[in-house]
CSV table of C-alpha atoms and ligand atoms in Angstrom, one decimal:
chain,number,residue,atom,x,y,z
A,20,MET,CA,114.8,91.9,122.5
A,21,ALA,CA,118.0,93.8,122.0
A,22,SER,CA,117.2,95.3,125.3
A,23,GLU,CA,117.8,94.8,129.0
A,24,LYS,CA,114.4,93.2,129.2
A,25,ASN,CA,115.9,89.7,128.6
A,26,GLY,CA,119.3,90.3,130.3
A,27,SER,CA,122.1,92.5,129.3
A,28,ARG,CA,122.6,93.4,125.7
A,29,SER,CA,125.8,91.9,124.5
A,30,GLU,CA,127.7,90.6,121.5
A,31,THR,CA,125.3,87.6,121.5
A,32,ASP,CA,122.8,89.9,119.8
A,33,THR,CA,124.9,90.0,116.7
A,34,THR,CA,126.1,86.4,116.7
A,35,VAL,CA,124.6,84.7,113.6
A,36,GLU,CA,124.5,80.9,113.5
A,37,MET,CA,125.5,79.8,110.0
A,38,PRO,CA,122.6,77.9,108.5
A,39,SER,CA,123.1,74.9,106.2
A,40,GLN,CA,122.0,77.1,103.3
A,41,PRO,CA,122.9,80.8,103.3
A,42,ARG,CA,119.9,82.9,104.2
A,43,LYS,CA,119.3,86.4,102.8
A,44,ILE,CA,119.8,89.0,105.4
A,45,ALA,CA,117.5,92.1,105.7
A,46,LEU,CA,118.0,95.1,107.8
A,47,ILE,CA,114.8,97.1,108.7
A,48,THR,CA,114.7,100.6,110.2
A,49,GLY,CA,111.3,101.3,111.8
A,50,ILE,CA,110.8,97.6,112.6
A,51,THR,CA,108.7,98.5,115.6
A,52,GLY,CA,106.2,100.4,113.5
A,53,GLN,CA,103.1,99.0,111.7
A,54,ASP,CA,104.9,98.2,108.4
A,55,GLY,CA,108.0,97.0,110.1
A,56,SER,CA,106.1,94.3,111.9
A,57,TYR,CA,104.3,93.1,108.8
A,58,LEU,CA,107.5,93.2,106.7
A,59,THR,CA,109.4,91.2,109.4
A,60,GLU,CA,106.7,88.5,109.3
A,61,PHE,CA,106.8,88.5,105.5
A,62,LEU,CA,110.6,88.2,105.2
A,63,LEU,CA,110.8,85.5,107.9
A,64,GLY,CA,108.2,83.6,105.9
A,65,LYS,CA,110.5,83.9,102.9
A,66,GLY,CA,113.4,82.4,104.9
A,67,TYR,CA,115.3,85.7,105.6
A,68,GLU,CA,117.2,86.5,108.7
A,69,VAL,CA,115.8,89.9,109.8
A,70,HIS,CA,117.7,92.5,111.8
A,71,GLY,CA,115.8,95.6,113.1
A,72,LEU,CA,117.1,98.9,114.3
A,73,ILE,CA,115.2,100.1,117.3
A,74,ARG,CA,115.6,103.4,119.1
A,75,ARG,CA,115.9,103.8,122.8
A,76,SER,CA,112.7,104.7,124.6
A,77,SER,CA,111.8,105.0,128.2
A,78,ASN,CA,109.1,102.4,127.7
A,79,PHE,CA,109.4,99.3,125.7
A,80,ASN,CA,108.3,100.0,122.1
A,81,THR,CA,108.3,96.5,120.7
A,82,GLN,CA,104.6,95.6,121.2
A,83,ARG,CA,104.0,95.0,117.5
A,84,ILE,CA,106.8,92.5,117.2
A,85,ASN,CA,106.8,90.8,120.6
A,86,HIS,CA,104.9,87.9,119.1
A,87,ILE,CA,107.7,87.2,116.7
A,88,TYR,CA,110.5,87.6,119.2
A,89,ILE,CA,112.6,84.6,120.3
A,90,ASP,CA,115.4,85.1,122.8
A,91,PRO,CA,118.7,85.6,120.9
A,92,HIS,CA,120.4,83.1,123.1
A,93,ASN,CA,118.4,80.5,121.3
A,94,VAL,CA,120.4,81.2,118.1
A,95,HIS,CA,118.9,78.3,116.1
A,96,LYS,CA,115.4,79.8,116.2
A,97,ALA,CA,116.1,83.5,116.7
A,98,LEU,CA,116.0,84.8,113.2
A,99,MET,CA,114.8,88.3,114.1
A,100,LYS,CA,117.4,90.4,116.0
A,101,LEU,CA,117.2,93.9,117.3
A,102,HIS,CA,119.9,96.5,117.7
A,103,TYR,CA,119.8,100.0,119.1
A,104,ALA,CA,120.3,102.8,116.5
A,105,ASP,CA,118.7,106.0,115.5
A,106,LEU,CA,118.3,107.7,112.1
A,107,SER,CA,119.7,110.8,113.7
A,108,ASP,CA,123.0,109.0,114.5
A,109,ALA,CA,125.0,108.3,111.4
A,110,SER,CA,127.7,106.3,113.2
A,111,SER,CA,125.1,103.8,114.5
A,112,LEU,CA,123.8,103.2,111.0
A,113,ARG,CA,127.2,102.5,109.5
A,114,ARG,CA,128.3,100.3,112.4
A,115,TRP,CA,125.3,98.0,112.1
A,116,LEU,CA,125.7,97.7,108.4
A,117,ASP,CA,129.3,96.6,108.9
A,118,VAL,CA,128.3,94.1,111.6
A,119,ILE,CA,125.1,92.7,110.0
A,120,LYS,CA,126.2,92.8,106.3
A,121,PRO,CA,122.7,92.8,105.0
A,122,ASP,CA,121.7,92.0,101.4
A,123,GLU,CA,118.6,94.3,101.6
A,124,VAL,CA,117.9,97.4,103.6
A,125,TYR,CA,114.4,98.7,104.2
A,126,ASN,CA,114.2,102.3,105.4
A,127,LEU,CA,110.8,102.5,107.1
A,128,ALA,CA,111.7,104.7,110.1
A,129,ALA,CA,110.1,108.1,110.3
A,130,GLN,CA,108.3,110.6,112.4
A,131,SER,CA,105.3,109.6,110.3
A,132,HIS,CA,102.5,111.7,111.6
A,133,VAL,CA,101.6,114.5,109.2
A,134,ALA,CA,99.8,116.8,111.7
A,135,VAL,CA,102.6,116.3,114.3
A,136,SER,CA,105.2,117.4,111.6
A,137,PHE,CA,103.8,120.9,111.8
A,138,GLU,CA,104.6,120.9,115.6
A,139,ILE,CA,108.1,119.4,115.2
A,140,PRO,CA,109.2,120.3,111.7
A,141,ASP,CA,112.9,120.5,112.4
A,142,TYR,CA,113.0,117.0,114.0
A,143,THR,CA,110.7,115.6,111.3
A,144,ALA,CA,113.1,116.9,108.6
A,145,ASP,CA,116.1,115.5,110.5
A,146,VAL,CA,114.7,112.0,110.7
A,147,VAL,CA,112.7,111.7,107.5
A,148,ALA,CA,114.9,113.6,105.1
A,149,THR,CA,118.4,113.7,106.5
A,150,GLY,CA,117.9,110.3,108.2
A,151,ALA,CA,117.4,108.8,104.8
A,152,LEU,CA,120.5,110.6,103.5
A,153,ARG,CA,122.5,109.3,106.4
A,154,LEU,CA,121.4,105.7,105.7
A,155,LEU,CA,122.0,106.0,102.0
A,156,GLU,CA,125.5,107.3,102.6
A,157,ALA,CA,126.2,104.5,105.1
A,158,VAL,CA,125.1,102.0,102.5
A,159,ARG,CA,127.2,103.7,99.8
A,160,SER,CA,130.4,103.9,102.0
A,161,HIS,CA,129.9,100.4,103.4
A,162,SER,CA,129.5,99.0,99.8
A,163,THR,CA,132.6,100.9,98.6
A,164,ASP,CA,134.8,99.7,101.5
A,165,SER,CA,133.6,96.1,101.5
A,166,GLY,CA,132.9,95.5,97.8
A,167,ARG,CA,129.5,94.2,98.8
A,168,SER,CA,126.3,95.4,97.2
A,169,ILE,CA,123.2,96.2,99.1
A,170,LYS,CA,119.7,96.8,97.8
A,171,TYR,CA,117.9,99.7,99.4
A,172,TYR,CA,114.2,100.4,99.8
A,173,GLN,CA,113.0,104.0,100.7
A,174,ALA,CA,109.5,104.4,102.2
A,175,GLY,CA,108.0,107.1,100.1
A,176,SER,CA,104.5,108.5,100.5
A,177,SER,CA,101.5,109.6,98.5
A,178,GLU,CA,101.7,112.7,100.7
A,179,MET,CA,104.4,113.9,98.4
A,180,PHE,CA,101.7,114.5,95.7
A,181,GLY,CA,99.9,116.8,98.2
A,182,SER,CA,97.7,119.1,96.3
A,183,THR,CA,98.3,117.6,92.8
A,184,PRO,CA,94.9,116.2,91.8
A,185,PRO,CA,94.3,112.4,91.3
A,186,PRO,CA,94.9,110.0,89.8
A,187,GLN,CA,98.5,110.1,91.0
A,188,LEU,CA,101.2,107.9,89.4
A,189,GLU,CA,105.1,107.9,89.2
A,190,THR,CA,105.2,110.8,86.8
A,191,THR,CA,102.8,113.1,88.7
A,192,PRO,CA,104.5,116.2,90.0
A,193,PHE,CA,105.0,116.5,93.7
A,194,HIS,CA,103.4,119.3,95.7
A,195,PRO,CA,104.0,118.5,99.4
A,196,ARG,CA,101.7,120.2,101.9
A,197,SER,CA,103.4,119.5,105.2
A,198,PRO,CA,107.0,119.4,106.7
A,199,TYR,CA,106.6,115.6,106.7
A,200,ALA,CA,105.7,115.5,103.0
A,201,ALA,CA,108.4,117.9,102.0
A,202,SER,CA,110.9,115.8,103.9
A,203,LYS,CA,109.7,112.7,102.1
A,204,VAL,CA,110.2,114.5,98.8
A,205,ALA,CA,113.8,115.2,99.8
A,206,ALA,CA,114.3,111.5,100.8
A,207,HIS,CA,112.8,110.5,97.4
A,208,TRP,CA,115.3,112.6,95.5
A,209,TYR,CA,118.2,111.6,97.7
A,210,THR,CA,117.4,108.0,96.8
A,211,VAL,CA,117.2,108.8,93.1
A,212,ASN,CA,120.4,110.7,93.3
A,213,TYR,CA,122.3,107.8,95.0
A,214,ARG,CA,121.0,105.5,92.3
A,215,GLU,CA,122.2,107.8,89.5
A,216,ALA,CA,125.4,109.0,91.0
A,217,TYR,CA,126.7,105.7,92.6
A,218,GLY,CA,124.8,103.0,90.8
A,219,LEU,CA,123.2,102.0,94.1
A,220,PHE,CA,120.3,99.5,93.8
A,221,ALA,CA,117.9,102.0,95.4
A,222,CYS,CA,114.1,102.0,95.0
A,223,ASN,CA,111.4,104.4,96.1
A,224,GLY,CA,108.0,102.9,97.0
A,225,ILE,CA,105.4,105.6,96.7
A,226,LEU,CA,102.9,104.1,99.0
A,227,PHE,CA,99.4,105.4,99.5
A,228,ASN,CA,97.8,105.1,103.0
A,229,HIS,CA,97.8,101.6,104.3
A,230,GLU,CA,96.1,100.6,107.5
A,231,SER,CA,95.6,97.5,109.8
A,232,PRO,CA,94.7,96.6,113.3
A,233,ARG,CA,98.4,97.5,114.1
A,234,ARG,CA,98.0,101.1,112.8
A,235,GLY,CA,99.1,103.8,115.3
A,236,GLU,CA,96.1,105.0,117.3
A,237,ASN,CA,96.3,108.6,116.3
A,238,PHE,CA,95.9,108.0,112.6
A,239,VAL,CA,92.3,108.6,111.6
A,240,THR,CA,91.2,105.0,110.7
A,241,ARG,CA,92.5,103.4,113.9
A,242,LYS,CA,91.3,106.4,115.9
A,243,ILE,CA,87.9,105.7,114.6
A,244,THR,CA,87.9,101.9,115.0
A,245,ARG,CA,89.4,102.1,118.5
A,246,ALA,CA,86.7,104.7,119.6
A,247,LEU,CA,84.0,102.7,117.9
A,248,GLY,CA,84.9,99.5,119.8
A,249,ARG,CA,84.9,101.4,123.1
A,250,ILE,CA,81.6,103.1,122.2
A,251,LYS,CA,80.0,99.8,121.4
A,252,VAL,CA,80.9,98.3,124.8
A,253,GLY,CA,80.0,101.5,126.7
A,254,LEU,CA,83.5,102.8,127.6
A,255,GLN,CA,83.3,106.0,125.5
A,256,ARG,CA,80.6,108.4,124.4
A,257,LYS,CA,82.2,110.8,122.0
A,258,LEU,CA,84.8,110.8,119.2
A,259,PHE,CA,86.4,114.1,118.3
A,260,LEU,CA,87.7,114.4,114.7
A,261,GLY,CA,88.8,117.1,112.2
A,262,ASN,CA,88.3,117.3,108.5
A,263,LEU,CA,85.8,114.5,107.4
A,264,GLN,CA,85.9,115.5,103.7
A,265,ALA,CA,89.5,114.5,103.0
A,266,SER,CA,89.7,111.5,100.7
A,267,ARG,CA,92.3,108.7,100.9
A,268,ASP,CA,93.3,105.6,98.9
A,269,TRP,CA,93.3,103.2,101.9
A,270,GLY,CA,94.8,99.7,101.5
A,271,PHE,CA,95.9,96.9,103.9
A,272,ALA,CA,99.5,97.2,105.3
A,273,GLY,CA,100.0,93.4,105.0
A,274,ASP,CA,99.5,93.6,101.2
A,275,TYR,CA,101.8,96.6,100.8
A,276,VAL,CA,104.9,95.1,102.4
A,277,GLU,CA,104.9,92.5,99.7
A,278,ALA,CA,105.3,95.3,97.1
A,279,MET,CA,108.3,96.6,99.0
A,280,TRP,CA,110.0,93.3,98.8
A,281,LEU,CA,109.1,92.8,95.1
A,282,MET,CA,110.8,96.1,94.2
A,283,LEU,CA,114.1,94.7,95.5
A,284,GLN,CA,113.7,91.5,93.6
A,285,GLN,CA,113.7,93.1,90.1
A,286,GLU,CA,116.7,93.3,87.8
A,287,LYS,CA,116.8,97.0,87.9
A,288,PRO,CA,116.0,99.5,90.6
A,289,ASP,CA,113.0,101.8,90.0
A,290,ASP,CA,110.2,103.8,91.7
A,291,TYR,CA,106.7,102.5,92.0
A,292,VAL,CA,103.3,103.8,93.2
A,293,VAL,CA,101.5,101.3,95.4
A,294,ALA,CA,97.7,101.9,95.8
A,295,THR,CA,94.3,100.3,95.7
A,296,GLU,CA,93.1,102.8,93.1
A,297,GLU,CA,90.0,103.5,95.2
A,298,SER,CA,89.4,106.6,97.3
A,299,HIS,CA,87.1,107.2,100.2
A,300,THR,CA,86.4,110.2,102.5
A,301,VAL,CA,86.9,110.0,106.2
A,302,GLU,CA,83.1,110.4,106.4
A,303,GLU,CA,82.7,107.2,104.3
A,304,PHE,CA,85.0,105.4,106.7
A,305,LEU,CA,82.8,106.5,109.5
A,306,GLU,CA,79.6,105.3,107.7
A,307,VAL,CA,81.0,101.9,106.9
A,308,SER,CA,82.6,101.2,110.3
A,309,PHE,CA,79.8,102.5,112.5
A,310,GLY,CA,77.2,100.9,110.1
A,311,TYR,CA,78.9,97.6,110.5
A,312,LEU,CA,78.2,97.6,114.3
A,313,GLY,CA,74.6,99.0,113.7
A,314,LEU,CA,75.4,102.5,115.0
A,315,ASP,CA,74.9,106.0,113.4
A,316,TRP,CA,78.2,107.8,113.5
A,317,LYS,CA,76.5,111.2,113.6
A,318,GLU,CA,75.3,110.5,117.2
A,319,TYR,CA,78.9,110.2,118.4
A,320,VAL,CA,81.2,112.3,116.3
A,321,GLU,CA,82.0,115.9,117.1
A,322,ILE,CA,84.2,118.2,115.0
A,323,ASP,CA,87.2,119.6,116.9
A,324,LYS,CA,89.1,122.3,115.1
A,325,ARG,CA,92.4,121.2,116.7
A,326,TYR,CA,92.5,118.3,114.3
A,327,PHE,CA,92.5,120.5,111.2
A,328,ARG,CA,95.9,121.0,109.6
A,329,PRO,CA,97.3,124.3,108.4
A,330,THR,CA,97.4,122.9,104.9
A,331,GLU,CA,95.4,119.8,104.0
A,332,VAL,CA,95.8,117.1,101.3
A,333,ASP,CA,92.2,116.8,99.9
A,334,ASN,CA,92.2,113.9,97.6
A,335,LEU,CA,94.6,111.0,97.0
A,336,LYS,CA,93.8,108.2,94.6
A,337,GLY,CA,96.7,106.2,93.1
A,338,ASP,CA,97.3,104.7,89.7
A,339,ALA,CA,99.3,101.5,90.5
A,340,SER,CA,99.5,100.2,86.9
A,341,LYS,CA,103.3,100.1,86.9
A,342,ALA,CA,103.4,98.0,90.1
A,343,LYS,CA,100.8,95.7,88.7
A,344,GLN,CA,102.5,95.2,85.3
A,345,VAL,CA,106.2,95.1,86.4
A,346,LEU,CA,106.0,93.6,89.9
A,347,GLY,CA,102.8,91.5,89.3
A,348,TRP,CA,101.5,93.0,92.6
A,349,THR,CA,97.8,93.4,93.4
A,350,PRO,CA,96.1,94.4,96.6
A,351,LYS,CA,94.1,91.5,98.2
A,352,VAL,CA,92.1,93.5,100.8
A,353,GLY,CA,89.6,96.1,99.6
A,354,PHE,CA,88.1,99.0,101.5
A,355,GLU,CA,85.1,97.3,103.2
A,356,LYS,CA,87.2,94.2,104.2
A,357,LEU,CA,89.8,96.5,105.7
A,358,VAL,CA,87.3,98.4,107.7
A,359,LYS,CA,85.7,95.3,109.0
A,360,MET,CA,89.0,93.7,109.9
A,361,MET,CA,89.9,96.8,111.9
A,362,VAL,CA,86.5,97.0,113.6
A,363,ASP,CA,86.5,93.3,114.5
A,364,GLU,CA,89.9,93.5,116.2
A,365,ASP,CA,89.2,96.7,118.0
A,366,LEU,CA,85.8,95.5,119.3
A,367,GLU,CA,87.6,92.5,120.8
A,368,LEU,CA,90.2,94.8,122.3
A,369,ALA,CA,87.4,96.9,123.8
A,370,LYS,CA,85.7,93.9,125.3
A,371,ARG,CA,88.9,92.9,127.0
A,372,GLU,CA,89.3,96.5,128.3
A,373,LYS,CA,85.7,96.3,129.6
A,374,VAL,CA,86.5,93.2,131.7
A,375,LEU,CA,89.4,95.1,133.3
A,376,VAL,CA,87.3,98.2,133.9
A,377,ASP,CA,84.4,96.2,135.4
A,378,ALA,CA,86.9,94.3,137.7
A,379,GLY,CA,88.3,97.7,138.8
A,380,TYR,CA,91.7,97.1,137.3
A,381,MET,CA,91.5,99.9,134.8
A,382,ASP,CA,89.9,103.3,134.6
A,383,ALA,CA,87.4,103.7,131.7
A,384,GLN,CA,89.2,106.9,130.6
A,385,GLN,CA,92.5,105.1,130.5
A,386,GLN,CA,93.6,103.7,127.1
A,387,PRO,CA,95.9,100.7,127.3
B,16,LIG,P1,104.9,104.0,112.1
B,16,LIG,O1,104.8,105.4,112.6
B,16,LIG,O2,104.0,103.0,112.6
B,16,LIG,O3,106.4,103.5,112.4
B,16,LIG,C1,107.5,104.4,112.3
B,16,LIG,C2,108.8,103.7,112.8
B,16,LIG,O4,109.9,104.5,112.7
B,16,LIG,C3,108.7,103.2,114.2
B,16,LIG,O5,109.3,101.9,114.3
B,16,LIG,C4,109.5,104.2,115.0
B,16,LIG,O6,110.0,103.8,116.2
B,16,LIG,C5,110.6,104.5,114.0
B,16,LIG,N1,111.3,105.7,114.2
B,16,LIG,C6,110.8,107.0,114.4
B,16,LIG,N2,111.8,107.9,114.6
B,16,LIG,C7,112.9,107.2,114.5
B,16,LIG,C8,114.3,107.5,114.6
B,16,LIG,N3,114.7,108.8,114.8
B,16,LIG,N4,115.3,106.6,114.5
B,16,LIG,C9,114.9,105.3,114.2
B,16,LIG,N5,113.6,104.9,114.2
B,16,LIG,C10,112.7,105.8,114.3
B,16,LIG,O7,104.9,104.1,110.5
B,16,LIG,P2,104.4,103.1,109.4
B,16,LIG,O8,104.8,101.7,109.8
B,16,LIG,O9,102.9,103.3,109.2
B,16,LIG,O10,105.1,103.6,108.1
B,16,LIG,C11,106.4,103.1,107.8
B,16,LIG,C12,107.1,104.1,106.8
B,16,LIG,O11,106.3,104.2,105.7
B,16,LIG,C13,107.3,105.5,107.4
B,16,LIG,O12,108.5,106.0,106.9
B,16,LIG,C14,106.1,106.2,106.9
B,16,LIG,O13,106.4,107.6,106.8
B,16,LIG,C15,105.9,105.6,105.5
B,16,LIG,N6,104.6,105.6,104.9
B,16,LIG,C16,103.6,105.1,105.6
B,16,LIG,C17,102.3,105.0,105.0
B,16,LIG,C18,101.2,104.4,105.8
B,16,LIG,O14,100.0,104.6,105.3
B,16,LIG,N7,101.4,103.7,106.9
B,16,LIG,C19,102.1,105.4,103.7
B,16,LIG,C20,103.3,105.9,103.0
B,16,LIG,C21,104.5,106.0,103.6
B,16,LIG,P3,109.1,103.8,117.6
B,16,LIG,O15,108.3,102.5,117.6
B,16,LIG,O16,110.2,103.8,118.6
B,16,LIG,O17,108.3,105.0,117.6
B,17,LIG,P1,97.6,110.9,106.6
B,17,LIG,O1,96.9,110.0,107.7
B,17,LIG,O2,97.8,112.3,107.1
B,17,LIG,O3,97.0,110.7,105.3
B,17,LIG,O4,99.1,110.3,106.6
B,17,LIG,P2,95.9,110.4,108.9
B,17,LIG,O5,95.2,109.1,109.2
B,17,LIG,O6,96.6,111.1,110.0
B,17,LIG,O7,94.9,111.5,108.2
B,17,LIG,C1,94.1,111.1,107.1
B,17,LIG,C2,93.0,112.2,106.9
B,17,LIG,O8,92.1,112.2,108.0
B,17,LIG,C3,91.9,113.6,108.4
B,17,LIG,N1,91.5,113.6,109.8
B,17,LIG,C4,92.2,113.2,110.9
B,17,LIG,N2,93.4,112.7,111.0
B,17,LIG,C5,93.9,112.4,112.2
B,17,LIG,N3,95.1,111.8,112.3
B,17,LIG,N4,93.1,112.6,113.3
B,17,LIG,C6,91.9,113.1,113.3
B,17,LIG,O9,91.2,113.3,114.3
B,17,LIG,C7,91.4,113.4,112.0
B,17,LIG,N5,90.2,113.9,111.6
B,17,LIG,C8,90.3,114.0,110.2
B,17,LIG,C9,93.3,114.2,108.2
B,17,LIG,O10,93.1,115.7,108.2
B,17,LIG,C10,93.7,113.6,106.9
B,17,LIG,O11,93.1,114.3,105.8
B,17,LIG,C11,99.3,108.9,106.7
B,17,LIG,C12,100.6,108.6,107.4
B,17,LIG,O12,100.7,107.2,107.6
B,17,LIG,C13,101.8,109.1,106.7
B,17,LIG,O13,103.0,108.7,107.3
B,17,LIG,C14,101.7,108.5,105.2
B,17,LIG,O14,102.8,109.0,104.5
B,17,LIG,C15,100.4,108.9,104.6
B,17,LIG,O15,99.4,108.3,105.4
B,17,LIG,C16,100.3,108.2,103.2
C-alpha cells in the first residue's frame, strides 16, 4: 500500500515504469470504497494503470483492495498505486494530479451514508460538495498549466431526486431530502458548470443504489445479509431496522462501474442515469433474502425508531433509457440474483466467524 505497512512511503510510490505501449492512467478518489474496488478491477482489466487516493486512518482501510495490491517495489506488476490525500485538502489533490498526470479522474470519495449526514452535515457538505469543487478546480488549473486534458467523472446519486416521484431520469427535477443529497446536488451543478464554463470533459453519473458483497455493513442491504448469515449459523437472534416501506432501485455495483467508464469514452461529456428500472421495498428485500435460507424474517426483525430519518426518500425507480441507448449499457445482475449473491457470501463469512467463536478466538457479539 502507499502506507507504512510495507515499509516507508517514498518516491517509489509514484515511480511509473514506462510500458512498451502507453497505458491510460486513471486516478480514483474513494478507491477503498465499494465502487472504488470494482472500478479498479475493471480498469486494470482494460489495461489501465490505476492510482488511488486514500485518506489517513488509524486503522488500515484497504480491505476491499488488498487482493489487488502488489508491492510498488515490484514496478513491472504493480499497476495500482495508492497515495495519501483527502478531499478536504485542495493542495493534496492538485499535487497528485501534477505527479500522476492522469487521463481520467473518477471522483467517488464521499461521506456516503445518508442517515449519518444528518449527524455530521457540515463535514458531509465539505467532502461531498466542496470536495468535488476542489477536485474540479484542481483538474481545471492542472489542465490550464500543463496543456493536458483530463476527463472527469462525478459520482452523482438518485438521492438527488429525493421526493420527486418515479420514474426518475436526467430531466427529472431534484428535490434532495438530506444534507448528503443536497451536497450531491451541489456537486452535480459544479460539474455541469465546469463543463460549460471551461469546456472540461466532465460527466455526472446519476447512479441509483448499487450493492454487492463489498457493500458497507451499515447500508440496509448488507446490514440484512450480514445479520441473516449470522442468524442462520446461530450467532445472532435479532435484527433492528427502521423504515421497511422505502423502495429502492437496487443494482449490482460491478455492473455500474462499467457505466462510469463508458461515460468517459464518449465523444462528448454528458450526464446519465444508471439504474435497473425495477424497484423493491426493504420488506421485499427481507422476504427474498430470508426466504432464500428458508427463514421467516418476521421472527427476527424488530423496528427501531433510531433508524428512521428526519426526512425519508420513499420511492426511487430510475429510467436508464439514455444510458442504454447512448452508452450501450445494460445491467447484468437483477434483484433476485443480487440478493442471493450477497446472502451466499455473507453466509460463508458467518460460517468462518462461527469457527472462530467455537474455538474461543472471537466473541459472538464481536463483528469482524
Ligand atoms: P463508500 O462509502 O463505500 O466509499 C466511499 C469512499 O470515499 C471510501 O473510499 C472513503 O474512504 C472515501 N472517503 C470518504 N471521505 C473522504 C475524504 N474526506 N477524502 C478522501 N476520501 C474519502 O461508497 P460507495 O463506493 O458505495 O460509493 C461511491 C460513490 O458513489 C460515493 O460518492 C457515493 O456517494 C456515490 N454513490 C453511491 C451509490 C451506491 O449505491 N453505492 C449510489 C449513488 C452514488 P475510507 O475507506 O477511508 O472510508
Ligand atoms: P440509501 O441507502 O439511503 O438509499 O443511500 P441505505 O441502504 O442506507 O437505505 C436504504 C433505505 O433503507 C431504509 N432503512 C435502513 N437503512 C439503513 N442504512 N439502516 C437501517 O437499519 C434501515 N432500515 C431501513 C432507509 O431509511 C432507506 O430508505 C445509498 C447510499 O449508498 C448513498 O451514498 C447513495 O447515494 C444512495 O444509496 C443512492
